[in-house]
Coordinates of C-alpha atoms in Angstrom, one line a residue:
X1 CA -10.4 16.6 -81.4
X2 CA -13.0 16.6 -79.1
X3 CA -12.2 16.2 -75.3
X4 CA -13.2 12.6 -73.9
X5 CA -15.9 13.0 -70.7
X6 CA -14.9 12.2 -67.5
X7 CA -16.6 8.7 -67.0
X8 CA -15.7 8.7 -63.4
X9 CA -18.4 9.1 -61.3
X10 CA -18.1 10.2 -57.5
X11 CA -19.3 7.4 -56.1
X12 CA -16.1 5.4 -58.1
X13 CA -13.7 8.2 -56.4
X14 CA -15.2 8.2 -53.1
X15 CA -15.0 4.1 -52.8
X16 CA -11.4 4.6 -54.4
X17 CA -10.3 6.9 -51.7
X18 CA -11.8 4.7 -49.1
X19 CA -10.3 1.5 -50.0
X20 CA -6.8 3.9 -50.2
X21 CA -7.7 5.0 -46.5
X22 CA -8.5 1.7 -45.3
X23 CA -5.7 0.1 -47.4
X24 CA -3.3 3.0 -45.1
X25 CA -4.9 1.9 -41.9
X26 CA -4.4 -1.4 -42.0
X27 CA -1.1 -0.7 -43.0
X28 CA -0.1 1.1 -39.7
X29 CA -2.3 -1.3 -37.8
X30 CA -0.2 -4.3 -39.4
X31 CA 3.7 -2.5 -38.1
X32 CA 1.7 -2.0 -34.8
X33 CA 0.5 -5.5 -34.1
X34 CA 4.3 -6.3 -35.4
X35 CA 6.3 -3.6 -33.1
X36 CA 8.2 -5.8 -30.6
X37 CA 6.8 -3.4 -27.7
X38 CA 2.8 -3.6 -28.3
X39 CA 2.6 -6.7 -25.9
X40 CA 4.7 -5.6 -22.9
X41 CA 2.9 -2.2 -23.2
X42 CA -0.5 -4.2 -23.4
X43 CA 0.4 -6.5 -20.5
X44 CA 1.7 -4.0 -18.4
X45 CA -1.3 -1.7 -18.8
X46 CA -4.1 -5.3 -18.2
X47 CA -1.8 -5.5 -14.6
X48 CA -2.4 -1.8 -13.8
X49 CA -5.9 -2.1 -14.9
X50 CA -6.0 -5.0 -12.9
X51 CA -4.8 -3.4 -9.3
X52 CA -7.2 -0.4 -10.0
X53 CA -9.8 -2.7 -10.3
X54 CA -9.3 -4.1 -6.1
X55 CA -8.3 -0.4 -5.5
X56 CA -9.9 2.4 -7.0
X57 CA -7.1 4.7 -5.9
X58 CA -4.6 2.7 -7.2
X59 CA -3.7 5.8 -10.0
X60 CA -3.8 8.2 -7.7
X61 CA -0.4 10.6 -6.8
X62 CA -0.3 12.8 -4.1
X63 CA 2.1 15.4 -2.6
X64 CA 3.1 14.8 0.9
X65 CA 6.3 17.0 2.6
X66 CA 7.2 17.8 -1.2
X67 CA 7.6 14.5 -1.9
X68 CA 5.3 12.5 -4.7
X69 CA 3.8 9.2 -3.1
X70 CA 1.3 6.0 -4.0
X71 CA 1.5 3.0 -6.1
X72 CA 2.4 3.9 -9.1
X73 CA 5.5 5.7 -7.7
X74 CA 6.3 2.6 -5.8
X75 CA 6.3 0.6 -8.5
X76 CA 9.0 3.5 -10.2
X77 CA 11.1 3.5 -6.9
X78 CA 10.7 -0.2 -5.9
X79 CA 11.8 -1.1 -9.5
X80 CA 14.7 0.9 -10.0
X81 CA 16.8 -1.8 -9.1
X82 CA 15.8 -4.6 -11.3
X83 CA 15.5 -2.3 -13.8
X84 CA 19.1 -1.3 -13.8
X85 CA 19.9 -5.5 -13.2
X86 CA 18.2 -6.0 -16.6
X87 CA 20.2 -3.1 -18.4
X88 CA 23.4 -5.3 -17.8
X89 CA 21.5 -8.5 -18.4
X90 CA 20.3 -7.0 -21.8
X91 CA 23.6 -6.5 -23.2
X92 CA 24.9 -10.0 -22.0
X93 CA 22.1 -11.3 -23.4
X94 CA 22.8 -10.0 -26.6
X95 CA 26.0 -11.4 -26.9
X96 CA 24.6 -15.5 -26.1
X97 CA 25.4 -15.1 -22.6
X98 CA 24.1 -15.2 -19.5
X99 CA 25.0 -13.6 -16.2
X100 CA 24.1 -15.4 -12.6
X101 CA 26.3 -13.5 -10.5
X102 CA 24.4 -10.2 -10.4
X103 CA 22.7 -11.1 -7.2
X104 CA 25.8 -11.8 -5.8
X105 CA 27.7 -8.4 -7.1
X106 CA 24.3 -6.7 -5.6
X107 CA 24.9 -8.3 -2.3
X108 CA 28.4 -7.8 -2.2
X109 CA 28.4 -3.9 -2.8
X110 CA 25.7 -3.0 -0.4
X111 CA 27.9 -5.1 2.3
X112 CA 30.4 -2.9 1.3
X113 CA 30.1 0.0 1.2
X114 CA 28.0 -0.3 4.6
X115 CA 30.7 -1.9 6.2
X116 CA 32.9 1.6 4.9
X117 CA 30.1 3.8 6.3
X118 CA 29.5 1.9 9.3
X119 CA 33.8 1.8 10.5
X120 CA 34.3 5.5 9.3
X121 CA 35.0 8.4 11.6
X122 CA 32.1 10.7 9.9
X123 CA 29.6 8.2 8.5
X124 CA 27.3 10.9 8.0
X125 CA 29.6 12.8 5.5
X126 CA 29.6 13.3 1.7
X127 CA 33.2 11.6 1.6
X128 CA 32.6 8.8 3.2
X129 CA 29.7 8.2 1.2
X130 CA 31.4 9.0 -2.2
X131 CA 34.5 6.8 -1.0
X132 CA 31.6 3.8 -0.4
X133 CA 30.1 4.3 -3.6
X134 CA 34.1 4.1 -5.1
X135 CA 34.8 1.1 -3.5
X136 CA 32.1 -0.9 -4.2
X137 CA 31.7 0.1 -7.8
X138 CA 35.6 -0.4 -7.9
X139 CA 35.4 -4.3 -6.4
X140 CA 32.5 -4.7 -9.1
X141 CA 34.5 -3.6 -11.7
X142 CA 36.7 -6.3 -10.8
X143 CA 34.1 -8.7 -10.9
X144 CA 33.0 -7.7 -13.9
X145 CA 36.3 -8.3 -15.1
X146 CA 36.7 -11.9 -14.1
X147 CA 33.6 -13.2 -15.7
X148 CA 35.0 -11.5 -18.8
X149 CA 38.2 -12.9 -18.8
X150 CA 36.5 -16.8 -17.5
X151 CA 34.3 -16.3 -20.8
X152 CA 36.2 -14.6 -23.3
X153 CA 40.0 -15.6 -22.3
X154 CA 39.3 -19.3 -21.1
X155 CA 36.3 -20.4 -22.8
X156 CA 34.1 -20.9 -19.9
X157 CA 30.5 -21.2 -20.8
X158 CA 28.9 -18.3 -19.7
X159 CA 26.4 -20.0 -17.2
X160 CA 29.1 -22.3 -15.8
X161 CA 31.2 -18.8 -15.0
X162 CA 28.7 -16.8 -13.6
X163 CA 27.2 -19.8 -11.4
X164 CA 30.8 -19.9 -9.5
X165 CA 30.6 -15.9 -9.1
X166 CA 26.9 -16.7 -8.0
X167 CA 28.0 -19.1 -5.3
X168 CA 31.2 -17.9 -4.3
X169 CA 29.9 -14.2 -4.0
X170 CA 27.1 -14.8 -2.0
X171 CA 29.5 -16.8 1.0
X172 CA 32.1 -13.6 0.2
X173 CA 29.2 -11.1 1.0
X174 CA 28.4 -12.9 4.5
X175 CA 32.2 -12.4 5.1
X176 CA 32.4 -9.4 4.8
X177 CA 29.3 -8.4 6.8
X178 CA 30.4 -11.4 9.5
X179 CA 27.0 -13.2 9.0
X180 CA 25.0 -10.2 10.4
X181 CA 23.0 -7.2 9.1
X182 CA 25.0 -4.1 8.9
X183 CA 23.0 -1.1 10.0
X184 CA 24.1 2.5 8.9
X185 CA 22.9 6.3 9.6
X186 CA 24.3 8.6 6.8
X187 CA 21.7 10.4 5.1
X188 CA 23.9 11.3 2.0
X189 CA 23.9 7.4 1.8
X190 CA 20.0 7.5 2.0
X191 CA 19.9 9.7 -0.9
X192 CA 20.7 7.0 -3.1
X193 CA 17.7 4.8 -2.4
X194 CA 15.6 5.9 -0.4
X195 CA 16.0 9.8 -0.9
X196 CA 14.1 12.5 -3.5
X197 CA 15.0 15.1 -5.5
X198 CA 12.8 17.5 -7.1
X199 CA 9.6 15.7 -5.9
X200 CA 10.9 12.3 -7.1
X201 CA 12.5 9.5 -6.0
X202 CA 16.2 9.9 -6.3
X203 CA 16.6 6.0 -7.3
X204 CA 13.9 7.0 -10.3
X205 CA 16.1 9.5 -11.5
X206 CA 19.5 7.6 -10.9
X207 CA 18.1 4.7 -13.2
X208 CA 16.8 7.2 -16.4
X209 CA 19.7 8.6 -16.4
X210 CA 21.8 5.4 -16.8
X211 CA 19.2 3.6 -19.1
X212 CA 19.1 6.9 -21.3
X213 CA 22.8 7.4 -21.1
X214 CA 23.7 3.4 -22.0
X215 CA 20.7 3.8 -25.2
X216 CA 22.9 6.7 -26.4
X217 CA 26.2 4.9 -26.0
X218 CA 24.4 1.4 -27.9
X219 CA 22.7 3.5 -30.3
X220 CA 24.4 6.5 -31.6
X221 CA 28.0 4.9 -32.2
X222 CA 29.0 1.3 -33.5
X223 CA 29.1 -0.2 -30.2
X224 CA 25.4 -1.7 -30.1
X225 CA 25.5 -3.1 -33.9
X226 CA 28.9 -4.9 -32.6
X227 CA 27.2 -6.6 -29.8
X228 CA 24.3 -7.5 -32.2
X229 CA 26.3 -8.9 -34.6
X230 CA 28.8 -11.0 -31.9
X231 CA 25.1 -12.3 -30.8
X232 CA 23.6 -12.9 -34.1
X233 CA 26.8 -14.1 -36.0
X234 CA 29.8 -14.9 -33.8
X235 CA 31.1 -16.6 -36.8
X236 CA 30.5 -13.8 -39.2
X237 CA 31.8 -11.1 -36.8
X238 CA 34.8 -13.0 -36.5
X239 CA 35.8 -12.9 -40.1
X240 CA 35.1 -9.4 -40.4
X241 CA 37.5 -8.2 -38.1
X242 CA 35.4 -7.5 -35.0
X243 CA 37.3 -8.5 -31.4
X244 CA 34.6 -10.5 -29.5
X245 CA 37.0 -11.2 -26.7
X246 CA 37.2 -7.1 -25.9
X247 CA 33.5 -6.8 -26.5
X248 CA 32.7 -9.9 -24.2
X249 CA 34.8 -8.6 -21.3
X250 CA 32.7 -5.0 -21.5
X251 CA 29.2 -6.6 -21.4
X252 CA 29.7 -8.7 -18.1
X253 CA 31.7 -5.4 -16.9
X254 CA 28.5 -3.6 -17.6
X255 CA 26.8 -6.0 -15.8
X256 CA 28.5 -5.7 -12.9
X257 CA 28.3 -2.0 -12.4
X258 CA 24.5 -1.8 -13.1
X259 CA 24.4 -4.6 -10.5
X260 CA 27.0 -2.5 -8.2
X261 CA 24.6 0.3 -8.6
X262 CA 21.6 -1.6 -7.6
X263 CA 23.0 -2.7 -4.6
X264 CA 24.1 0.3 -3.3
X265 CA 19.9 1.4 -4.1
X266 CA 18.9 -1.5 -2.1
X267 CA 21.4 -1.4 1.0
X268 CA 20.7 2.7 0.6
X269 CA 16.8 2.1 0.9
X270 CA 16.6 0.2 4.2
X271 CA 19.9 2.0 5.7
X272 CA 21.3 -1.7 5.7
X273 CA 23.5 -4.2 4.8
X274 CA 22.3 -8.2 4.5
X275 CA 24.8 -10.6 2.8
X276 CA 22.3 -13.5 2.8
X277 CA 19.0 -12.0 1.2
X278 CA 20.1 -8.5 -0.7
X279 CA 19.5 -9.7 -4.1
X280 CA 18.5 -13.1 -3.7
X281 CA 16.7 -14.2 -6.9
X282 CA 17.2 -11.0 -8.5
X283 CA 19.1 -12.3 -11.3
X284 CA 16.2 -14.8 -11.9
X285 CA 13.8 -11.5 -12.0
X286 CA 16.1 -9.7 -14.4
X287 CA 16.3 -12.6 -16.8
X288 CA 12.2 -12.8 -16.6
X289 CA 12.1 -9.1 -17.2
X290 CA 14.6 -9.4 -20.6
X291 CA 12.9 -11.9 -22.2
X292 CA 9.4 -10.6 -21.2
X293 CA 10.5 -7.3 -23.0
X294 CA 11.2 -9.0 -26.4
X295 CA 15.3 -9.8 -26.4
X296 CA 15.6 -13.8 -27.7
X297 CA 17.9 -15.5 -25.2
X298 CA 19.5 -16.9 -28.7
X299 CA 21.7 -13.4 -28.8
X300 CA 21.4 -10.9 -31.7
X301 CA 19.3 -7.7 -31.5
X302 CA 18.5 -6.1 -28.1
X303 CA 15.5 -3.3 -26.6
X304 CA 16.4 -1.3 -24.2
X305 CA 12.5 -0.2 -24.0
X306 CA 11.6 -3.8 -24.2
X307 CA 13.7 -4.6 -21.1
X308 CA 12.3 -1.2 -18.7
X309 CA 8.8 -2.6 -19.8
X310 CA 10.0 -5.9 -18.5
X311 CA 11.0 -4.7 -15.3
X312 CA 8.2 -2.5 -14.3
X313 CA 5.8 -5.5 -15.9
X314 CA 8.1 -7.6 -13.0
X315 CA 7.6 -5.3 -10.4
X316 CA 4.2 -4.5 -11.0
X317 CA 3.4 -8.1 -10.6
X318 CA 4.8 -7.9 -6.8
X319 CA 3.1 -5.2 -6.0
X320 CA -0.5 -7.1 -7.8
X321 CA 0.4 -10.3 -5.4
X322 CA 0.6 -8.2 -2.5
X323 CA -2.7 -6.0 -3.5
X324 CA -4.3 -9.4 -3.7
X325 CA -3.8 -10.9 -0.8
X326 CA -2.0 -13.9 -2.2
X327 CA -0.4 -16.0 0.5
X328 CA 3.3 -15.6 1.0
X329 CA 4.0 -19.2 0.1
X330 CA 2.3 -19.6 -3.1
X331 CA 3.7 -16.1 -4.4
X332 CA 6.5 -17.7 -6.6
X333 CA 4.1 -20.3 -8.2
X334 CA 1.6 -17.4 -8.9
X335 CA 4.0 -15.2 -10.1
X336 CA 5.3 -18.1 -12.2
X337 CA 1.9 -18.8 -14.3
X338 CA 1.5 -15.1 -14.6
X339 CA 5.0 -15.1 -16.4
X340 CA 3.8 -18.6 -18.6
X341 CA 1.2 -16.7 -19.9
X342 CA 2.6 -13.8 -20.7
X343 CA 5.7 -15.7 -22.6
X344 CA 2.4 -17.0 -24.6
X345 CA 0.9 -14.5 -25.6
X346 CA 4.1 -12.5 -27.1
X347 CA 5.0 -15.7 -28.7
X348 CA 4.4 -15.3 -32.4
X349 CA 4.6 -19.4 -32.6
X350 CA 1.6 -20.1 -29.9
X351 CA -0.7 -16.9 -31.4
X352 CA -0.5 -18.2 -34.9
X353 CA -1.5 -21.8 -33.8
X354 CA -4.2 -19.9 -31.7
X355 CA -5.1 -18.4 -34.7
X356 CA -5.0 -21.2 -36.9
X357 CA -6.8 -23.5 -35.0
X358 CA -9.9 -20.7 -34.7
X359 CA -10.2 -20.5 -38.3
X360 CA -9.9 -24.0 -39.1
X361 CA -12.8 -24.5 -36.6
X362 CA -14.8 -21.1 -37.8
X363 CA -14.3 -22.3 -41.6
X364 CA -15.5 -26.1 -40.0
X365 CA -18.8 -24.3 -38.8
X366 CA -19.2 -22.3 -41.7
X367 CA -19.2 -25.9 -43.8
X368 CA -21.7 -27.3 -41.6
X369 CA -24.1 -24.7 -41.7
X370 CA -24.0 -24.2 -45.2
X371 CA -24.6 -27.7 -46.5
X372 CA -28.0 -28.4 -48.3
X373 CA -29.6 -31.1 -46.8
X374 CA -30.2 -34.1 -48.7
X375 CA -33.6 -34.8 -50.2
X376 CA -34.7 -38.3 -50.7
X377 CA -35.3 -39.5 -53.9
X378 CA -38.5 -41.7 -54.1
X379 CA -38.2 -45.2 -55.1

């Protein structure tokens, strides 16, 4: 039998292999305009684009006394904090809740463990230090603890709970710092906050490690899928076998600590102690930065990465009002559109309206401009 000829011609194979290529592209173009983290990256890049804009050095690092410096290190060092306030707020909101006290557990550990430091015989030692670091990590624990038990034990709702902490914590932190602003001189305290270690800012390095060691926790044992599925489907969770109650009482004391830890950064960063404004708001912030880094406030699955973008994209939008001169008392209602617009444009709802409503008026177009006109017909 005689062989067939190869009809194909090149051109055939070379348009099949570029529909295949393009066919790929769009393929891995789709999962990216899909991946949870392509807006927050986006946004976060148009702010920093944005600041270099007004300041041309606005990128730029230097080495001063061994010690890294400029803006974008701030915006590492400075956010630390809220960044580590978010961690605990991610895994609450996971689980349908909501935590309010965190500004207060902020304000109450910086008052006290600068009270410790500030009535101790050696303030400037690494004990007293450590014991201040126990003991207000201890008294969040606590804390922690009670919101748990108000939410999982009683039934409170979790924003009813929290408020009282919220409240109540703020009048105990002016207690216990008498109404004034505890000042301290320890430089192991210093460290914390305000100190550097191998070039970089201690705080930056505190705040990996705890967001890397808590993704490692969440992610390589059963404990994350647990709080997703409490979040997603208490109901279902429940018949399975899982214990909510036990689950719900580790998120808010998770919460706490990170909070704990935040506070001691912020008290450790001006050497001081202020019951009334250490952490005001912050909760607000950290709630801002969660949802602005993808996790639904209806409970269910959770990013870690989502939540440090949020943060930073929160911190570098401080740092933006500052660089541009916006007035002190018109910073909240700028920061607020800024936030509006950002919840818009990861929205998958308002984009596909967006969309929607560009081709219905492109195809609209198209239809006018390509209608024959009418010729008249003699009588």
């Amino acid at each position: 039998m005689t062989p067939q000829p190869d009809t194909s011609t090149p051109t055939s194979t070379s348009k099949h292999r570029s529909t295949s290529s393009s066919g790929a592209a769009g393929g891995i173009g789709r999962r990216l305009a899909g991946h949870r983290l392509l807006w927050p990256t986006l946004i976060l890049l148009a702010l920093l684009l944005g600041n270099l804009a007004f300041h041309h050095d606005f990128f730029s690092v230097r080495v001063r006394d061994g010690h890294l410096y400029g803006s974008l290190i701030d915006i590492l060092q400075f956010g630390a904090p809220l960044t580590l306030v978010a961690l605990g707020m991610t895994l609450v909101i996971a689980t349908r809740g909501i935590d309010l006290s965190v500004g207060s557990t902020v304000a109450i550990a910086g008052a006290l463990a600068c009270g410790h430091i500030s009535t101790a015989a050696h303030p400037g030692s690494v004990a007293t230090m450590l014991t201040a670091v126990a003991l207000a990590l201890g008294v969040a624990l606590m804390l922690g603890l009670a919101n748990g038990f108000l939410v999982s034990g009683l039934g409170v709702q979790p924003i009813v709970a929290t408020l009282i902490l919220m409240v109540a914590g703020r009048g105990v932190a002016q207690l216990i710092t008498d109404g004034q602003i505890i000042t301290v001189t320890s430089a192991p305290y210093k460290m914390i906050g305000g100190g550097y270690w191998l070039t970089f800012p201690f705080a930056v390095l505190l705040a990996t490690a705890l967001v890397a060691l808590t993704a490692f926790v969440t992610r390589r044992s059963a404990l994350g899928m647990l709080i997703e599925s409490v979040g997603g489907n208490p109901a279902a969770s429940r018949l399975v076998g899982i214990r909510a109650g036990g689950l719900l009482v580790l998120v808010y004391v998770f919460s706490a600590l990170f909070a704990a830890v935040a506070g001691l950064m912020i008290s450790s960063n001006v050497s001081s102690a202020d019951g009334n404004n250490a952490g005001l708001w912050i909760e607000l912030d950290a709630i801002l930065a969660v949802v602005v880094g993808g996790t639904a406030l209806t409970g269910g699955r959770f990013s870690f990465g989502g939540t440090v973008l949020g943060a930073l994209i929160i911190q570098t939008l401080s740092t933006t009002v500052y660089t541009l001169g916006v007035p002190p008392e018109t910073t909240l209602v700028f920061k607020a559109v800024v936030v509006i617009v950002v919840c818009l444009v990861q929205s998958p709802v308002f984009r596909a309206k967006v969309l929607r409503r560009r081709a219905a008026t492109t195809d609209r177009s198209h239809t006018t401009a390509g209608a024959a006109p009418q010729q008249e017909v003699p009588a």
